[in-house]
Amino acid sequence: MVYDGNDNDNDLDYDSLSDEEYEDVIANFLSPSSFEILSIFIFLSLMVIGVCGNSLVVYVVIRRKKLWTSMNFFLANLALSDLLVLLVCLPPTVINDITKTFWFNSAVCKSIVFFQNTSVYVNILTLVCISLERWHAIATPLKQKLWRTESTITLIWIIAIVLSIPEPLTIKTYPAVFNRPNFTTTWGTTCKESWSDDVQRYYQLIQTVALYFLPLLLITALCIHMAIILSKNILPAGVRQTTTRYANFL
């Protein structure tokens, strides 16, 4: 970020200002507007609702054994990954967006990106597993599953964590550049990747194809197949209702 104080007030002689006064001008320029302050309260409200709702899902599933089904465990896994973003990533991200400044060190910067990516990947992989679970219940209801829910959820988190490692390794904090010699301030600091724009584009392209389009294609294909089976009334009588036993998880 390059900041030119002259854009803020052409009548002010910036060369005559002390560093403290110059920083005050920058702070005033980057401080949140009334609308942005309102946005903070909206984000906080959404965060509280999200934390309460997702926490309740996880709590209820854990506490009530009669809810210990494969589907409910996958739903609780989705809620847990959402909690990760709401509690760890959302607060510093909102502060950064409102003040146009990243106030934390590089470690926090890397952690935010890591947890955000991990949560997204966990959500995507869990949705794929839920689709496979429904497809198995409809297409091959009498066959035993080849996977266990507990092992699948563990594998989901391992894969998500591994996939989330590369980008944070390139993340750094960069101080803003000001038209004032030997002046430094935290205001205007950004958190971004250190690799080239070309590498960033290739990385995002691979991410989009592998972790968006391919899962979407698979989920769509499974849903179409399930719709075809149900529309043709292929399932044997008494088999359409899926019953998930404790043995599937244990």
Short mmCIF file of C-alpha atoms in Angstrom, two decimals:
data_model
loop_
_atom_site.label_atom_id
_atom_site.label_comp_id
_atom_site.label_asym_id
_atom_site.label_seq_id
_atom_site.Cartn_x
_atom_site.Cartn_y
_atom_site.Cartn_z
CA MET A 1 0.00 0.00 0.00
CA VAL A 2 1.33 3.43 -0.97
CA TYR A 3 -0.19 6.32 0.90
CA ASP A 4 0.00 9.95 -0.13
CA GLY A 5 -1.26 12.19 2.61
CA ASN A 6 -1.83 15.00 0.12
CA ASP A 7 -4.89 13.15 -1.16
CA ASN A 8 -6.61 13.83 2.14
CA ASP A 9 -6.17 17.56 2.55
CA ASN A 10 -4.41 19.67 -0.09
CA ASP A 11 -4.30 22.71 2.23
CA LEU A 12 -2.22 20.94 4.88
CA ASP A 13 1.58 21.25 4.83
CA TYR A 14 2.63 17.66 5.52
CA ASP A 15 6.33 18.47 5.52
CA SER A 16 5.85 20.61 8.61
CA LEU A 17 4.13 17.85 10.57
CA SER A 18 5.90 15.73 13.14
CA ASP A 19 5.82 11.94 12.72
CA GLU A 20 3.14 11.70 15.39
CA GLU A 21 0.97 14.29 13.65
CA TYR A 22 1.55 12.62 10.29
CA GLU A 23 0.48 9.28 11.76
CA ASP A 24 -2.67 10.91 13.15
CA VAL A 25 -3.53 12.09 9.64
CA ILE A 26 -3.06 8.56 8.31
CA ALA A 27 -5.13 7.08 11.13
CA ASN A 28 -7.92 9.55 10.40
CA PHE A 29 -7.77 8.67 6.71
CA LEU A 30 -7.91 4.89 7.33
CA SER A 31 -10.26 4.89 10.32
CA PRO A 32 -13.64 3.20 9.74
CA SER A 33 -16.56 5.27 8.57
CA SER A 34 -19.97 5.25 10.23
CA PHE A 35 -21.17 2.62 7.75
CA GLU A 36 -18.14 0.44 8.48
CA ILE A 37 -18.76 0.73 12.22
CA LEU A 38 -22.32 -0.44 11.59
CA SER A 39 -20.87 -3.34 9.60
CA ILE A 40 -18.84 -4.36 12.65
CA PHE A 41 -22.01 -4.79 14.72
CA ILE A 42 -23.63 -6.76 11.89
CA PHE A 43 -20.61 -9.08 11.67
CA LEU A 44 -20.55 -9.49 15.44
CA SER A 45 -24.25 -10.37 15.46
CA LEU A 46 -23.74 -12.94 12.72
CA MET A 47 -20.73 -14.35 14.55
CA VAL A 48 -22.69 -14.76 17.80
CA ILE A 49 -25.56 -16.45 15.97
CA GLY A 50 -23.16 -18.70 14.07
CA VAL A 51 -21.18 -19.67 17.17
CA CYS A 52 -24.33 -20.43 19.18
CA GLY A 53 -25.97 -22.41 16.37
CA ASN A 54 -22.94 -24.49 15.43
CA SER A 55 -21.97 -25.08 19.06
CA LEU A 56 -25.49 -26.33 19.75
CA VAL A 57 -25.29 -28.77 16.83
CA VAL A 58 -21.98 -30.22 18.05
CA TYR A 59 -23.17 -30.38 21.66
CA VAL A 60 -26.47 -32.10 20.89
CA VAL A 61 -24.88 -34.70 18.63
CA ILE A 62 -22.19 -35.51 21.19
CA ARG A 63 -24.53 -35.65 24.18
CA ARG A 64 -27.34 -37.75 22.68
CA LYS A 65 -26.32 -41.25 21.67
CA LYS A 66 -29.53 -41.78 19.74
CA LEU A 67 -28.23 -39.14 17.32
CA TRP A 68 -24.98 -41.02 16.74
CA THR A 69 -25.54 -41.74 13.06
CA SER A 70 -23.17 -41.28 10.16
CA MET A 71 -25.16 -38.37 8.77
CA ASN A 72 -25.29 -36.53 12.10
CA PHE A 73 -21.57 -36.97 12.65
CA PHE A 74 -20.89 -35.45 9.24
CA LEU A 75 -23.22 -32.54 10.05
CA ALA A 76 -21.43 -32.03 13.37
CA ASN A 77 -18.15 -32.03 11.46
CA LEU A 78 -19.46 -29.23 9.23
CA ALA A 79 -20.51 -27.27 12.31
CA LEU A 80 -17.09 -27.76 13.89
CA SER A 81 -15.26 -26.44 10.83
CA ASP A 82 -17.59 -23.42 10.74
CA LEU A 83 -16.82 -22.75 14.40
CA LEU A 84 -13.14 -22.72 13.53
CA VAL A 85 -13.66 -19.86 11.09
CA LEU A 86 -16.07 -17.93 13.30
CA LEU A 87 -13.84 -17.98 16.39
CA VAL A 88 -10.33 -17.87 14.91
CA CYS A 89 -10.56 -16.18 11.53
CA LEU A 90 -13.55 -13.84 11.47
CA PRO A 91 -12.57 -11.34 14.23
CA PRO A 92 -9.10 -10.39 12.87
CA THR A 93 -10.40 -10.46 9.30
CA VAL A 94 -13.18 -7.99 10.13
CA ILE A 95 -10.71 -5.70 11.89
CA ASN A 96 -8.40 -5.87 8.88
CA ASP A 97 -11.19 -5.10 6.40
CA ILE A 98 -12.59 -2.21 8.43
CA THR A 99 -9.31 -0.44 9.22
CA LYS A 100 -7.48 -1.40 6.00
CA THR A 101 -4.68 -2.55 8.30
CA PHE A 102 -3.44 -5.93 9.50
CA TRP A 103 -2.58 -5.32 13.16
CA PHE A 104 -1.03 -8.68 13.98
CA ASN A 105 2.29 -10.36 13.26
CA SER A 106 3.17 -12.76 10.44
CA ALA A 107 2.43 -15.83 12.57
CA VAL A 108 -1.17 -14.72 13.08
CA CYS A 109 -1.39 -13.84 9.40
CA LYS A 110 -0.27 -17.36 8.42
CA SER A 111 -2.58 -18.95 10.99
CA ILE A 112 -5.66 -17.14 9.70
CA VAL A 113 -5.03 -18.27 6.13
CA PHE A 114 -4.28 -21.81 7.30
CA PHE A 115 -7.45 -22.15 9.38
CA GLN A 116 -9.60 -20.53 6.70
CA ASN A 117 -8.35 -22.93 4.06
CA THR A 118 -8.65 -25.91 6.39
CA SER A 119 -12.26 -25.06 7.19
CA VAL A 120 -13.16 -24.64 3.52
CA TYR A 121 -11.54 -27.95 2.57
CA VAL A 122 -13.21 -29.76 5.48
CA ASN A 123 -16.58 -28.40 4.38
CA ILE A 124 -16.07 -29.45 0.76
CA LEU A 125 -14.84 -32.95 1.60
CA THR A 126 -17.59 -33.45 4.17
CA LEU A 127 -20.27 -32.47 1.65
CA VAL A 128 -18.80 -35.00 -0.78
CA CYS A 129 -18.93 -37.68 1.93
CA ILE A 130 -22.53 -36.79 2.78
CA SER A 131 -23.45 -37.18 -0.89
CA LEU A 132 -21.69 -40.55 -1.02
CA GLU A 133 -23.52 -41.57 2.16
CA ARG A 134 -26.90 -40.73 0.64
CA TRP A 135 -25.98 -42.36 -2.66
CA HIS A 136 -24.93 -45.58 -0.90
CA ALA A 137 -28.21 -45.63 1.05
CA ILE A 138 -30.27 -45.32 -2.13
CA ALA A 139 -28.20 -47.09 -4.79
CA THR A 140 -26.77 -50.00 -2.77
CA PRO A 141 -28.73 -50.11 0.51
CA LEU A 142 -28.08 -53.80 1.20
CA LYS A 143 -24.33 -53.62 0.77
CA GLN A 144 -22.07 -52.87 3.70
CA LYS A 145 -20.21 -49.59 3.51
CA LEU A 146 -16.54 -49.73 2.61
CA TRP A 147 -15.73 -46.86 4.97
CA ARG A 148 -16.22 -46.05 8.64
CA THR A 149 -17.50 -42.64 9.62
CA GLU A 150 -14.91 -42.10 12.35
CA SER A 151 -12.00 -42.94 10.02
CA THR A 152 -13.50 -40.88 7.21
CA ILE A 153 -13.82 -37.74 9.35
CA THR A 154 -10.25 -38.16 10.60
CA LEU A 155 -9.03 -38.55 7.01
CA ILE A 156 -10.99 -35.45 5.97
CA TRP A 157 -9.17 -33.32 8.54
CA ILE A 158 -5.77 -34.79 7.63
CA ILE A 159 -6.29 -34.09 3.93
CA ALA A 160 -7.61 -30.58 4.64
CA ILE A 161 -4.63 -29.76 6.86
CA VAL A 162 -2.11 -31.03 4.30
CA LEU A 163 -3.77 -29.07 1.48
CA SER A 164 -3.78 -25.93 3.64
CA ILE A 165 -0.04 -25.93 4.34
CA PRO A 166 1.45 -24.49 1.08
CA GLU A 167 -0.23 -21.07 1.00
CA PRO A 168 0.55 -19.98 4.61
CA LEU A 169 4.23 -20.68 3.97
CA THR A 170 4.24 -17.83 1.44
CA ILE A 171 2.25 -15.38 3.59
CA LYS A 172 4.00 -12.31 4.98
CA THR A 173 3.07 -8.93 6.39
CA TYR A 174 4.07 -5.88 4.37
CA PRO A 175 4.20 -2.36 5.84
CA ALA A 176 2.66 0.46 3.85
CA VAL A 177 4.94 2.77 1.88
CA PHE A 178 4.49 6.46 2.60
CA ASN A 179 5.73 9.58 0.85
CA ARG A 180 7.77 10.52 3.88
CA PRO A 181 11.41 9.51 4.41
CA ASN A 182 12.22 7.17 7.33
CA PHE A 183 8.62 7.05 8.49
CA THR A 184 7.10 3.77 9.70
CA THR A 185 3.74 2.90 11.19
CA THR A 186 1.50 -0.13 11.60
CA TRP A 187 -1.31 1.63 9.76
CA GLY A 188 -1.74 0.28 6.24
CA THR A 189 0.11 -3.00 6.88
CA THR A 190 -1.12 -5.81 4.62
CA CYS A 191 -1.07 -9.60 4.86
CA LYS A 192 -0.54 -11.34 1.52
CA GLU A 193 1.38 -13.97 -0.41
CA SER A 194 5.02 -13.42 -1.30
CA TRP A 195 5.00 -15.48 -4.49
CA SER A 196 4.61 -14.00 -7.96
CA ASP A 197 1.28 -13.15 -9.54
CA ASP A 198 1.68 -15.95 -12.09
CA VAL A 199 2.26 -18.58 -9.39
CA GLN A 200 -0.72 -17.22 -7.46
CA ARG A 201 -2.95 -17.54 -10.52
CA TYR A 202 -1.82 -21.11 -11.20
CA TYR A 203 -2.33 -22.06 -7.56
CA GLN A 204 -5.83 -20.58 -7.48
CA LEU A 205 -6.66 -22.32 -10.77
CA ILE A 206 -5.61 -25.70 -9.37
CA GLN A 207 -7.57 -25.00 -6.18
CA THR A 208 -10.69 -24.06 -8.13
CA VAL A 209 -10.60 -27.12 -10.38
CA ALA A 210 -9.58 -29.72 -7.78
CA LEU A 211 -11.55 -28.43 -4.80
CA TYR A 212 -14.58 -26.82 -6.39
CA PHE A 213 -15.44 -28.09 -9.87
CA LEU A 214 -14.45 -31.74 -9.35
CA PRO A 215 -16.36 -32.09 -6.04
CA LEU A 216 -19.30 -30.23 -7.56
CA LEU A 217 -19.24 -32.55 -10.58
CA LEU A 218 -19.14 -35.63 -8.34
CA ILE A 219 -21.97 -34.40 -6.09
CA THR A 220 -24.06 -33.50 -9.15
CA ALA A 221 -23.50 -36.93 -10.72
CA LEU A 222 -24.45 -38.69 -7.48
CA CYS A 223 -27.62 -36.60 -7.11
CA ILE A 224 -28.63 -37.28 -10.71
CA HIS A 225 -28.09 -41.00 -10.24
CA MET A 226 -30.14 -41.00 -7.04
CA ALA A 227 -32.93 -39.08 -8.78
CA ILE A 228 -32.97 -41.61 -11.63
CA ILE A 229 -33.15 -44.54 -9.21
CA LEU A 230 -35.98 -42.98 -7.20
CA SER A 231 -37.91 -41.91 -10.30
CA LYS A 232 -37.79 -45.46 -11.72
CA ASN A 233 -38.81 -46.95 -8.38
CA ILE A 234 -35.92 -49.41 -8.60
CA LEU A 235 -35.38 -49.94 -4.88
CA PRO A 236 -36.84 -53.06 -3.29
CA ALA A 237 -39.78 -52.57 -0.96
CA GLY A 238 -38.82 -51.77 2.60
CA VAL A 239 -35.27 -50.74 1.73
CA ARG A 240 -35.68 -47.05 0.89
CA GLN A 241 -35.51 -45.86 4.44
CA THR A 242 -31.89 -45.74 5.49
CA THR A 243 -31.03 -47.00 8.95
CA THR A 244 -27.50 -46.19 10.07
CA ARG A 245 -26.33 -48.42 12.93
CA TYR A 246 -23.81 -47.67 15.62
CA ALA A 247 -21.57 -50.28 14.02
CA ASN A 248 -21.05 -47.99 11.04
CA PHE A 249 -19.26 -45.54 13.28
CA LEU A 250 -17.57 -47.78 15.83
#
